[in-house]
Amino acid sequence: MTTPISERLDDLDEARDSGRRKMDWAIQHMPICGALREQFEADQPFAGERIGMAMHVEAKTAVLAEILAVGGAEVAITGCNPLSTHDDVSAALDAVDGITSYAERGVDDEEYYEAIEAVIGHKPTITVDDGMDLVAAIHEDYPELIDTIIGGAEETTTGVHRLRAMDDDGELDYPVFAVNDTPMKRLFDNVHGTGESSLASIAMTTNLSWAGKTVVVSGYGDCGKGVAKKASGQNADVIVTEVEPRRALEAHMEGYDVKPMAEAAAEGDVFITTTGNRDVIVEEHFEAMQDGVLLANAGHFDVEVDLDALSDLAVDTYEARNGVQTYEMADGRRLNVLAEGRLVNLATPIALGHPVEVMDQSFGVQAVCVRELVENGDDYEAGVHAVPDRLDKEVAEIKLDAEGVDFDSLTDTQAEYMDSWQHGT
Ligand code: NAI
């Protein structure tokens, strides 16, 4: 049985200090979470609730966990990826009153799922997931808890896809907010967050430049758009691969080269997958690639680049740099995989995840969704729910206020005009 991280670290005091400093830095740049923290501290909306979380345990997530605990909840948290946890932050969180953290970096599959079970052992009344592993484990192995669960909130595209598939099969037995899909999350976190942090992580891990490179971006959804735009902004040539005709057309009209992976494979210097799908880069593509290419994945699971096929093709593999595994082919070409094909912006050794300001928005939405479940949970039936627009707007207004940005409101006449079908030419 997994124990909290504090029972497993050697230099616990040092780790807690370091983690606390990272959290203090983050909260300074998180005005939305800061404002909600004050509100929750005063109102204690989560008193008596047990919140189970499976998320990337780093400083910004820690701020979210802490504001839920400050609002009265008992919080149990673990990671949602074996490589994205910052152990010092996990240790600092575990020291906060009302929080138990099981997250540790570098766990194997068995330890990963044991930690999920340890969180479930707290009998959560609310779940906060990034990828849906908690919801899945509860439904598969602990269905007796479902009666006392008010609801959940899901952070990412892949988690929402999985939840919708579960809902379509009639298997989702409590309400879950699709936090990912709401504008205050998706248009900032997926686009700017993934774009900036993936590029930063790849550059820092390799010490290589973007200028003059050909970057192949697979998937032109929200994440792909961000990655393509930021790569282009760093003077790279961008090729987009897609399977959805309108997305392919959008990329084409944006000025990117659009082509099948079978052609792009031979041209790219850097490959970044953002599809949420599997087997996007496979054996035939590896065979066409140039010597020295970088392969990185920014999608949720490590199945976008077929590493089994790459291993089979390789005559030698070695760690070229911290976070870079080189696969040497029989003809001498070296193909370099970052972060074992896991989320490159979160799982390289130096990765910091999305910029703090971006996560302030995403986690602001998470926090108001948890508050909504406590206040109005009975209004939501089992299934996937859009985040109510009033909550999304509330978060936007807090942010605009913090930024000192004033904006217009509709006059009564304008509101009446916009709501009317009777005004014509
Ligand atoms: P999305 O659904 O908006 O975009 C995915 C795109 O990939 C779609 O346009 C789809 O047509 C395309 N696609 C699917 N299969 C493909 C294939 N075989 N080849 C080429 N294109 C293909 O999803 P979004 O929001 O962009 O998320 C993508 C992934 O990134 C998800 O797994 C999500 O969970 C993850 N994500 C990662 C983040 C990070 O921090 N790295 C942050 C947010 C999301």
GROMACS .gro file of C-alpha atoms and ligand atoms in nm:
model
  469
    1MET     CA    1   0.000   0.000   0.000
    2THR     CA    2   0.140   0.340  -0.096
    3THR     CA    3   0.223   0.576   0.187
    4PRO     CA    4   0.218   0.958   0.171
    5ILE     CA    5   0.532   1.105   0.011
    6SER     CA    6   0.655   1.247   0.343
    7GLU     CA    7   0.719   0.892   0.463
    8ARG     CA    8   0.932   0.814   0.159
    9LEU     CA    9   1.169   1.112   0.113
   10ASP     CA   10   1.511   1.138   0.273
   11ASP     CA   11   1.567   1.515   0.287
   12LEU     CA   12   1.211   1.594   0.387
   13ASP     CA   13   1.266   1.941   0.539
   14GLU     CA   14   1.473   2.057   0.245
   15ALA     CA   15   1.216   1.919  -0.001
   16ARG     CA   16   0.929   2.088   0.180
   17ASP     CA   17   1.110   2.425   0.182
   18SER     CA   18   1.186   2.400  -0.185
   19GLY     CA   19   0.831   2.295  -0.273
   20ARG     CA   20   0.683   2.572  -0.059
   21ARG     CA   21   0.898   2.834  -0.235
   22LYS     CA   22   0.772   2.709  -0.573
   23MET     CA   23   0.410   2.729  -0.450
   24ASP     CA   24   0.463   3.080  -0.305
   25TRP     CA   25   0.606   3.197  -0.638
   26ALA     CA   26   0.313   3.047  -0.828
   27ILE     CA   27   0.040   3.200  -0.611
   28GLN     CA   28   0.193   3.547  -0.654
   29HIS     CA   29   0.108   3.514  -1.024
   30MET     CA   30  -0.231   3.349  -0.981
   31PRO     CA   31  -0.475   3.632  -0.905
   32ILE     CA   32  -0.782   3.420  -0.982
   33CYS     CA   33  -0.685   3.145  -0.741
   34GLY     CA   34  -0.578   3.415  -0.493
   35ALA     CA   35  -0.921   3.579  -0.502
   36LEU     CA   36  -1.099   3.244  -0.475
   37ARG     CA   37  -0.874   3.147  -0.185
   38GLU     CA   38  -0.992   3.454   0.012
   39GLN     CA   39  -1.354   3.371  -0.069
   40PHE     CA   40  -1.316   3.004   0.029
   41GLU     CA   41  -1.127   3.084   0.347
   42ALA     CA   42  -1.411   3.311   0.460
   43ASP     CA   43  -1.705   3.094   0.347
   44GLN     CA   44  -1.567   2.742   0.407
   45PRO     CA   45  -1.776   2.599   0.118
   46PHE     CA   46  -1.602   2.260   0.125
   47ALA     CA   47  -1.634   2.186   0.496
   48GLY     CA   48  -1.706   1.815   0.540
   49GLU     CA   49  -1.615   1.727   0.178
   50ARG     CA   50  -1.338   1.488   0.079
   51ILE     CA   51  -1.177   1.578  -0.252
   52GLY     CA   52  -0.974   1.316  -0.441
   53MET     CA   53  -0.736   1.454  -0.703
   54ALA     CA   54  -0.520   1.290  -0.973
   55MET     CA   55  -0.330   1.567  -1.149
   56HIS     CA   56   0.023   1.671  -1.249
   57VAL     CA   57   0.159   1.748  -0.902
   58GLU     CA   58   0.367   2.062  -0.948
   59ALA     CA   59   0.345   2.411  -0.806
   60LYS     CA   60   0.031   2.539  -0.980
   61THR     CA   61  -0.169   2.225  -0.906
   62ALA     CA   62  -0.052   2.252  -0.548
   63VAL     CA   63  -0.205   2.600  -0.530
   64LEU     CA   64  -0.539   2.454  -0.641
   65ALA     CA   65  -0.519   2.172  -0.385
   66GLU     CA   66  -0.436   2.420  -0.114
   67ILE     CA   67  -0.723   2.658  -0.186
   68LEU     CA   68  -0.965   2.363  -0.169
   69ALA     CA   69  -0.817   2.261   0.167
   70VAL     CA   70  -0.827   2.619   0.295
   71GLY     CA   71  -1.197   2.614   0.200
   72GLY     CA   72  -1.256   2.328   0.442
   73ALA     CA   73  -1.202   2.014   0.233
   74GLU     CA   74  -0.997   1.711   0.321
   75VAL     CA   75  -0.783   1.666   0.007
   76ALA     CA   76  -0.601   1.351  -0.108
   77ILE     CA   77  -0.388   1.388  -0.420
   78THR     CA   78  -0.165   1.184  -0.649
   79GLY     CA   79  -0.011   1.228  -0.994
   80CYS     CA   80  -0.178   1.165  -1.329
   81ASN     CA   81   0.149   1.079  -1.504
   82PRO     CA   82   0.446   0.883  -1.367
   83LEU     CA   83   0.699   1.150  -1.469
   84SER     CA   84   0.531   1.485  -1.406
   85THR     CA   85   0.541   1.503  -1.025
   86HIS     CA   86   0.777   1.745  -0.852
   87ASP     CA   87   0.864   1.556  -0.535
   88ASP     CA   88   0.946   1.872  -0.340
   89VAL     CA   89   0.605   2.021  -0.419
   90SER     CA   90   0.437   1.691  -0.332
   91ALA     CA   91   0.619   1.696   0.004
   92ALA     CA   92   0.521   2.061   0.070
   93LEU     CA   93   0.158   1.978  -0.009
   94ASP     CA   94   0.162   1.679   0.221
   95ALA     CA   95   0.265   1.915   0.502
   96VAL     CA   96  -0.045   2.134   0.455
   97ASP     CA   97  -0.328   2.080   0.706
   98GLY     CA   98  -0.600   1.869   0.548
   99ILE     CA   99  -0.391   1.747   0.254
  100THR     CA  100  -0.234   1.404   0.196
  101SER     CA  101  -0.010   1.370  -0.110
  102TYR     CA  102   0.087   1.031  -0.249
  103ALA     CA  103   0.251   1.165  -0.567
  104GLU     CA  104   0.611   1.074  -0.645
  105ARG     CA  105   0.812   1.111  -0.967
  106GLY     CA  106   0.933   0.803  -1.153
  107VAL     CA  107   0.687   0.547  -1.016
  108ASP     CA  108   0.622   0.230  -1.219
  109ASP     CA  109   0.275   0.135  -1.340
  110GLU     CA  110   0.194  -0.069  -1.032
  111GLU     CA  111   0.296   0.209  -0.792
  112TYR     CA  112   0.107   0.463  -1.003
  113TYR     CA  113  -0.221   0.273  -0.966
  114GLU     CA  114  -0.154   0.197  -0.599
  115ALA     CA  115  -0.135   0.572  -0.538
  116ILE     CA  116  -0.468   0.620  -0.722
  117GLU     CA  117  -0.616   0.356  -0.491
  118ALA     CA  118  -0.468   0.529  -0.188
  119VAL     CA  119  -0.653   0.848  -0.289
  120ILE     CA  120  -0.974   0.651  -0.338
  121GLY     CA  121  -0.915   0.506   0.011
  122HIS     CA  122  -1.007   0.853   0.146
  123LYS     CA  123  -1.360   0.793   0.009
  124PRO     CA  124  -1.382   1.114  -0.195
  125THR     CA  125  -1.713   1.295  -0.227
  126ILE     CA  126  -1.572   1.493  -0.523
  127THR     CA  127  -1.309   1.391  -0.781
  128VAL     CA  128  -1.077   1.622  -0.974
  129ASP     CA  129  -0.904   1.440  -1.257
  130ASP     CA  130  -0.660   1.506  -1.540
  131GLY     CA  131  -0.706   1.212  -1.778
  132MET     CA  132  -0.994   1.035  -1.599
  133ASP     CA  133  -0.792   0.768  -1.419
  134LEU     CA  134  -0.969   0.835  -1.086
  135VAL     CA  135  -1.319   0.817  -1.234
  136ALA     CA  136  -1.226   0.496  -1.418
  137ALA     CA  137  -1.077   0.329  -1.109
  138ILE     CA  138  -1.378   0.423  -0.894
  139HIS     CA  139  -1.628   0.288  -1.149
  140GLU     CA  140  -1.431  -0.031  -1.213
  141ASP     CA  141  -1.314  -0.123  -0.865
  142TYR     CA  142  -1.501   0.084  -0.603
  143PRO     CA  143  -1.856   0.133  -0.738
  144GLU     CA  144  -1.991   0.126  -0.380
  145LEU     CA  145  -1.846   0.480  -0.336
  146ILE     CA  146  -2.052   0.629  -0.620
  147ASP     CA  147  -2.364   0.687  -0.407
  148THR     CA  148  -2.175   0.934  -0.187
  149ILE     CA  149  -1.991   1.111  -0.471
  150ILE     CA  150  -2.149   1.445  -0.559
  151GLY     CA  151  -1.956   1.482  -0.884
  152GLY     CA  152  -1.626   1.549  -1.050
  153ALA     CA  153  -1.430   1.785  -1.273
  154GLU     CA  154  -1.204   1.681  -1.562
  155GLU     CA  155  -0.910   1.889  -1.679
  156THR     CA  156  -0.799   1.761  -2.019
  157THR     CA  157  -0.923   1.675  -2.370
  158THR     CA  158  -0.833   1.308  -2.346
  159GLY     CA  159  -1.012   1.276  -2.011
  160VAL     CA  160  -1.323   1.441  -2.155
  161HIS     CA  161  -1.311   1.208  -2.460
  162ARG     CA  162  -1.291   0.906  -2.231
  163LEU     CA  163  -1.575   1.038  -2.013
  164ARG     CA  164  -1.797   1.100  -2.316
  165ALA     CA  165  -1.728   0.746  -2.441
  166MET     CA  166  -1.820   0.615  -2.097
  167ASP     CA  167  -2.133   0.833  -2.087
  168ASP     CA  168  -2.238   0.713  -2.435
  169ASP     CA  169  -2.211   0.355  -2.310
  170GLY     CA  170  -2.436   0.448  -2.015
  171GLU     CA  171  -2.151   0.368  -1.775
  172LEU     CA  172  -2.082   0.707  -1.615
  173ASP     CA  173  -2.268   0.710  -1.286
  174TYR     CA  174  -2.203   1.058  -1.151
  175PRO     CA  175  -2.190   1.409  -1.300
  176VAL     CA  176  -1.855   1.540  -1.423
  177PHE     CA  177  -1.778   1.890  -1.554
  178ALA     CA  178  -1.579   1.903  -1.878
  179VAL     CA  179  -1.347   2.178  -1.754
  180ASN     CA  180  -1.127   2.125  -2.060
  181ASP     CA  181  -1.393   2.240  -2.303
  182THR     CA  182  -1.479   2.574  -2.152
  183PRO     CA  183  -1.335   2.887  -2.321
  184MET     CA  184  -1.141   3.010  -2.016
  185LYS     CA  185  -0.950   2.680  -2.017
  186ARG     CA  186  -0.927   2.556  -2.373
  187LEU     CA  187  -0.849   2.879  -2.557
  188PHE     CA  188  -0.563   2.964  -2.322
  189ASP     CA  189  -0.429   2.648  -2.159
  190ASN     CA  190  -0.441   2.416  -2.460
  191VAL     CA  191  -0.336   2.679  -2.713
  192HIS     CA  192  -0.088   2.909  -2.538
  193GLY     CA  193   0.006   2.685  -2.245
  194THR     CA  194   0.088   2.377  -2.451
  195GLY     CA  195   0.251   2.584  -2.725
  196GLU     CA  196   0.481   2.782  -2.498
  197SER     CA  197   0.570   2.510  -2.250
  198SER     CA  198   0.628   2.231  -2.505
  199LEU     CA  199   0.866   2.448  -2.704
  200ALA     CA  200   1.042   2.573  -2.392
  201SER     CA  201   1.082   2.221  -2.257
  202ILE     CA  202   1.222   2.085  -2.586
  203ALA     CA  203   1.466   2.376  -2.622
  204MET     CA  204   1.587   2.354  -2.262
  205THR     CA  205   1.620   1.975  -2.271
  206THR     CA  206   1.819   1.970  -2.596
  207ASN     CA  207   1.990   2.313  -2.593
  208LEU     CA  208   1.895   2.338  -2.964
  209SER     CA  209   1.746   2.628  -3.159
  210TRP     CA  210   1.414   2.644  -3.342
  211ALA     CA  211   1.534   2.887  -3.607
  212GLY     CA  212   1.564   2.725  -3.947
  213LYS     CA  213   1.426   2.391  -3.832
  214THR     CA  214   1.135   2.208  -3.994
  215VAL     CA  215   0.886   2.125  -3.721
  216VAL     CA  216   0.616   1.867  -3.792
  217VAL     CA  217   0.309   1.919  -3.574
  218SER     CA  218   0.063   1.629  -3.570
  219GLY     CA  219  -0.293   1.732  -3.494
  220TYR     CA  220  -0.421   2.084  -3.551
  221GLY     CA  221  -0.658   2.102  -3.256
  222ASP     CA  222  -0.619   2.354  -2.975
  223CYS     CA  223  -0.281   2.220  -2.864
  224GLY     CA  224  -0.151   2.178  -3.219
  225LYS     CA  225  -0.253   2.534  -3.308
  226GLY     CA  226  -0.053   2.666  -3.016
  227VAL     CA  227   0.253   2.454  -3.091
  228ALA     CA  228   0.246   2.545  -3.462
  229LYS     CA  229   0.203   2.918  -3.394
  230LYS     CA  230   0.480   2.938  -3.136
  231ALA     CA  231   0.719   2.728  -3.349
  232SER     CA  232   0.650   2.953  -3.643
  233GLY     CA  233   0.709   3.254  -3.416
  234GLN     CA  234   1.055   3.111  -3.336
  235ASN     CA  235   1.139   3.110  -3.709
  236ALA     CA  236   1.080   2.741  -3.773
  237ASP     CA  237   0.909   2.610  -4.087
  238VAL     CA  238   0.596   2.424  -3.981
  239ILE     CA  239   0.437   2.119  -4.142
  240VAL     CA  240   0.097   2.009  -4.006
  241THR     CA  241  -0.043   1.655  -4.031
  242GLU     CA  242  -0.417   1.605  -3.975
  243VAL     CA  243  -0.697   1.352  -4.028
  244GLU     CA  244  -0.991   1.597  -4.000
  245PRO     CA  245  -1.053   1.784  -4.327
  246ARG     CA  246  -1.165   2.115  -4.173
  247ARG     CA  247  -0.871   2.125  -3.936
  248ALA     CA  248  -0.637   2.043  -4.227
  249LEU     CA  249  -0.794   2.327  -4.427
  250GLU     CA  250  -0.763   2.566  -4.132
  251ALA     CA  251  -0.392   2.486  -4.107
  252HIS     CA  252  -0.350   2.532  -4.482
  253MET     CA  253  -0.527   2.873  -4.472
  254GLU     CA  254  -0.307   2.971  -4.179
  255GLY     CA  255  -0.012   2.929  -4.414
  256TYR     CA  256   0.132   2.601  -4.291
  257ASP     CA  257   0.237   2.316  -4.517
  258VAL     CA  258  -0.015   2.035  -4.472
  259LYS     CA  259   0.081   1.684  -4.577
  260PRO     CA  260   0.051   1.320  -4.471
  261MET     CA  261   0.297   1.192  -4.213
  262ALA     CA  262   0.430   0.951  -4.476
  263GLU     CA  263   0.571   1.256  -4.661
  264ALA     CA  264   0.644   1.478  -4.360
  265ALA     CA  265   0.854   1.205  -4.195
  266ALA     CA  266   1.143   1.257  -4.434
  267GLU     CA  267   1.136   1.637  -4.402
  268GLY     CA  268   1.104   1.709  -4.030
  269ASP     CA  269   1.383   1.797  -3.788
  270VAL     CA  270   1.148   1.801  -3.488
  271PHE     CA  271   0.819   1.607  -3.454
  272ILE     CA  272   0.560   1.708  -3.194
  273THR     CA  273   0.242   1.501  -3.161
  274THR     CA  274  -0.071   1.666  -3.018
  275THR     CA  275  -0.350   1.436  -3.134
  276GLY     CA  276  -0.474   1.251  -2.823
  277ASN     CA  277  -0.469   0.949  -3.056
  278ARG     CA  278  -0.233   0.651  -3.085
  279ASP     CA  279   0.023   0.530  -3.343
  280VAL     CA  280   0.066   0.865  -3.511
  281ILE     CA  281   0.437   0.809  -3.577
  282VAL     CA  282   0.513   0.443  -3.656
  283GLU     CA  283   0.772   0.216  -3.816
  284GLU     CA  284   0.738   0.334  -4.178
  285HIS     CA  285   0.790   0.691  -4.058
  286PHE     CA  286   1.098   0.607  -3.849
  287GLU     CA  287   1.246   0.440  -4.155
  288ALA     CA  288   1.214   0.763  -4.356
  289MET     CA  289   1.346   1.006  -4.094
  290GLN     CA  290   1.672   1.198  -4.111
  291ASP     CA  291   1.963   1.147  -3.875
  292GLY     CA  292   1.931   1.350  -3.554
  293VAL     CA  293   1.555   1.415  -3.549
  294LEU     CA  294   1.380   1.497  -3.221
  295LEU     CA  295   1.057   1.313  -3.136
  296ALA     CA  296   0.831   1.467  -2.873
  297ASN     CA  297   0.473   1.412  -2.765
  298ALA     CA  298   0.245   1.675  -2.610
  299GLY     CA  299  -0.071   1.460  -2.610
  300HIS     CA  300  -0.197   1.309  -2.286
  301PHE     CA  301  -0.078   0.947  -2.316
  302ASP     CA  302   0.254   0.802  -2.432
  303VAL     CA  303   0.102   0.614  -2.725
  304GLU     CA  304   0.136   0.870  -3.005
  305VAL     CA  305   0.493   0.767  -3.098
  306ASP     CA  306   0.525   0.388  -3.135
  307LEU     CA  307   0.824   0.334  -2.909
  308ASP     CA  308   0.796  -0.045  -2.923
  309ALA     CA  309   0.846  -0.036  -3.300
  310LEU     CA  310   1.132   0.212  -3.258
  311SER     CA  311   1.301  -0.016  -3.003
  312ASP     CA  312   1.264  -0.311  -3.240
  313LEU     CA  313   1.430  -0.116  -3.522
  314ALA     CA  314   1.715   0.014  -3.307
  315VAL     CA  315   2.053  -0.160  -3.293
  316ASP     CA  316   2.150   0.049  -2.991
  317THR     CA  317   1.980   0.287  -2.746
  318TYR     CA  318   2.142   0.519  -2.498
  319GLU     CA  319   2.070   0.834  -2.295
  320ALA     CA  320   2.218   1.116  -2.501
  321ARG     CA  321   2.122   1.384  -2.250
  322ASN     CA  322   1.910   1.400  -1.939
  323GLY     CA  323   1.558   1.344  -2.080
  324VAL     CA  324   1.673   1.240  -2.430
  325GLN     CA  325   1.693   0.874  -2.532
  326THR     CA  326   1.871   0.806  -2.861
  327TYR     CA  327   1.767   0.511  -3.078
  328GLU     CA  328   2.040   0.423  -3.325
  329MET     CA  329   1.930   0.258  -3.649
  330ALA     CA  330   2.125  -0.008  -3.842
  331ASP     CA  331   2.224   0.253  -4.103
  332GLY     CA  332   2.367   0.482  -3.834
  333ARG     CA  333   2.078   0.732  -3.812
  334ARG     CA  334   2.003   0.856  -3.459
  335LEU     CA  335   1.639   0.925  -3.363
  336ASN     CA  336   1.605   1.109  -3.032
  337VAL     CA  337   1.299   1.064  -2.811
  338LEU     CA  338   1.225   1.317  -2.538
  339ALA     CA  339   1.069   1.227  -2.201
  340GLU     CA  340   1.005   0.864  -2.301
  341GLY     CA  341   0.728   0.984  -2.532
  342ARG     CA  342   0.529   1.125  -2.239
  343LEU     CA  343   0.391   1.481  -2.223
  344VAL     CA  344   0.705   1.674  -2.318
  345ASN     CA  345   0.607   1.994  -2.139
  346LEU     CA  346   0.559   1.810  -1.810
  347ALA     CA  347   0.778   1.502  -1.814
  348THR     CA  348   1.132   1.607  -1.913
  349PRO     CA  349   1.360   1.644  -1.611
  350ILE     CA  350   1.354   2.026  -1.635
  351ALA     CA  351   0.986   2.054  -1.735
  352LEU     CA  352   0.776   2.311  -1.554
  353GLY     CA  353   0.443   2.258  -1.730
  354HIS     CA  354   0.229   2.547  -1.849
  355PRO     CA  355   0.306   2.906  -1.751
  356VAL     CA  356   0.163   3.002  -1.414
  357GLU     CA  357  -0.082   3.263  -1.548
  358VAL     CA  358  -0.239   3.008  -1.782
  359MET     CA  359  -0.292   2.754  -1.507
  360ASP     CA  360  -0.445   3.024  -1.288
  361GLN     CA  361  -0.731   3.031  -1.538
  362SER     CA  362  -0.766   2.654  -1.572
  363PHE     CA  363  -0.755   2.598  -1.199
  364GLY     CA  364  -0.982   2.895  -1.133
  365VAL     CA  365  -1.239   2.711  -1.346
  366GLN     CA  366  -1.169   2.385  -1.158
  367ALA     CA  367  -1.221   2.561  -0.824
  368VAL     CA  368  -1.553   2.722  -0.917
  369CYS     CA  369  -1.672   2.387  -1.060
  370VAL     CA  370  -1.597   2.216  -0.729
  371ARG     CA  371  -1.785   2.497  -0.550
  372GLU     CA  372  -2.078   2.450  -0.792
  373LEU     CA  373  -2.091   2.076  -0.715
  374VAL     CA  374  -2.108   2.147  -0.344
  375GLU     CA  375  -2.370   2.421  -0.381
  376ASN     CA  376  -2.586   2.279  -0.659
  377GLY     CA  377  -2.474   1.919  -0.712
  378ASP     CA  378  -2.833   1.792  -0.701
  379ASP     CA  379  -2.910   1.988  -1.019
  380TYR     CA  380  -2.675   1.771  -1.223
  381GLU     CA  381  -2.757   1.417  -1.334
  382ALA     CA  382  -2.494   1.153  -1.398
  383GLY     CA  383  -2.304   1.229  -1.719
  384VAL     CA  384  -2.067   1.485  -1.872
  385HIS     CA  385  -2.169   1.850  -1.823
  386ALA     CA  386  -2.049   2.171  -1.984
  387VAL     CA  387  -1.917   2.425  -1.734
  388PRO     CA  388  -2.203   2.674  -1.681
  389ASP     CA  389  -2.129   2.995  -1.872
  390ARG     CA  390  -2.181   3.210  -1.563
  391LEU     CA  391  -1.892   3.030  -1.391
  392ASP     CA  392  -1.661   3.071  -1.689
  393LYS     CA  393  -1.748   3.442  -1.705
  394GLU     CA  394  -1.692   3.480  -1.329
  395VAL     CA  395  -1.336   3.354  -1.373
  396ALA     CA  396  -1.277   3.585  -1.672
  397GLU     CA  397  -1.403   3.884  -1.476
  398ILE     CA  398  -1.174   3.814  -1.180
  399LYS     CA  399  -0.879   3.795  -1.419
  400LEU     CA  400  -0.970   4.116  -1.605
  401ASP     CA  401  -1.011   4.293  -1.273
  402ALA     CA  402  -0.669   4.172  -1.157
  403GLU     CA  403  -0.515   4.288  -1.485
  404GLY     CA  404  -0.681   4.629  -1.448
  405VAL     CA  405  -0.867   4.583  -1.776
  406ASP     CA  406  -1.204   4.756  -1.798
  407PHE     CA  407  -1.455   4.656  -2.063
  408ASP     CA  408  -1.797   4.754  -2.191
  409SER     CA  409  -2.136   4.610  -2.094
  410LEU     CA  410  -2.446   4.583  -2.310
  411THR     CA  411  -2.700   4.863  -2.268
  412ASP     CA  412  -3.058   4.747  -2.202
  413THR     CA  413  -3.149   4.837  -2.560
  414GLN     CA  414  -2.856   4.637  -2.696
  415ALA     CA  415  -2.942   4.337  -2.477
  416GLU     CA  416  -3.303   4.350  -2.593
  417TYR     CA  417  -3.189   4.381  -2.959
  418MET     CA  418  -2.952   4.083  -2.932
  419ASP     CA  419  -3.226   3.867  -2.780
  420SER     CA  420  -3.491   3.957  -3.036
  421TRP     CA  421  -3.579   3.782  -3.362
  422GLN     CA  422  -3.819   4.061  -3.464
  423HIS     CA  423  -3.563   4.327  -3.562
  424GLY     CA  424  -3.499   4.296  -3.936
  425THR     CA  425  -3.386   4.533  -4.208
  426NAI     P1  426  -0.829   1.840  -3.012
  426NAI     O1  427  -0.931   1.733  -3.017
  426NAI     O2  428  -0.870   1.984  -3.018
  426NAI     O3  429  -0.720   1.818  -3.130
  426NAI     C1  430  -0.665   1.695  -3.166
  426NAI     C2  431  -0.647   1.698  -3.318
  426NAI     O4  432  -0.570   1.582  -3.358
  426NAI     C3  433  -0.779   1.691  -3.394
  426NAI     O5  434  -0.786   1.797  -3.487
  426NAI     C4  435  -0.774   1.554  -3.464
  426NAI     O6  436  -0.840   1.554  -3.590
  426NAI     C5  437  -0.624   1.534  -3.481
  426NAI     N1  438  -0.585   1.393  -3.498
  426NAI     C6  439  -0.639   1.282  -3.443
  426NAI     N2  440  -0.574   1.173  -3.488
  426NAI     C7  441  -0.476   1.216  -3.572
  426NAI     C8  442  -0.376   1.151  -3.648
  426NAI     N3  443  -0.361   1.018  -3.647
  426NAI     N4  444  -0.291   1.227  -3.722
  426NAI     C9  445  -0.303   1.363  -3.724
  426NAI     N5  446  -0.398   1.429  -3.653
  426NAI    C10  447  -0.483   1.356  -3.579
  426NAI     O7  448  -0.745   1.810  -2.880
  426NAI     P2  449  -0.647   1.911  -2.800
  426NAI     O8  450  -0.723   1.990  -2.701
  426NAI     O9  451  -0.559   1.979  -2.897
  426NAI    O10  452  -0.564   1.802  -2.714
  426NAI    C11  453  -0.478   1.711  -2.778
  426NAI    C12  454  -0.410   1.622  -2.673
  426NAI    O11  455  -0.329   1.704  -2.588
  426NAI    C13  456  -0.507   1.551  -2.578
  426NAI    O12  457  -0.451   1.425  -2.547
  426NAI    C14  458  -0.509   1.638  -2.456
  426NAI    O13  459  -0.550   1.569  -2.340
  426NAI    C15  460  -0.365   1.682  -2.451
  426NAI     N6  461  -0.337   1.806  -2.379
  426NAI    C16  462  -0.207   1.821  -2.342
  426NAI    C17  463  -0.169   1.932  -2.271
  426NAI    C18  464  -0.029   1.944  -2.228
  426NAI    O14  465  -0.003   2.010  -2.127
  426NAI     N7  466   0.065   1.888  -2.301
  426NAI    C19  467  -0.265   2.039  -2.236
  426NAI    C20  468  -0.398   2.018  -2.290
  426NAI    C21  469  -0.431   1.905  -2.359
   0.00000   0.00000   0.00000
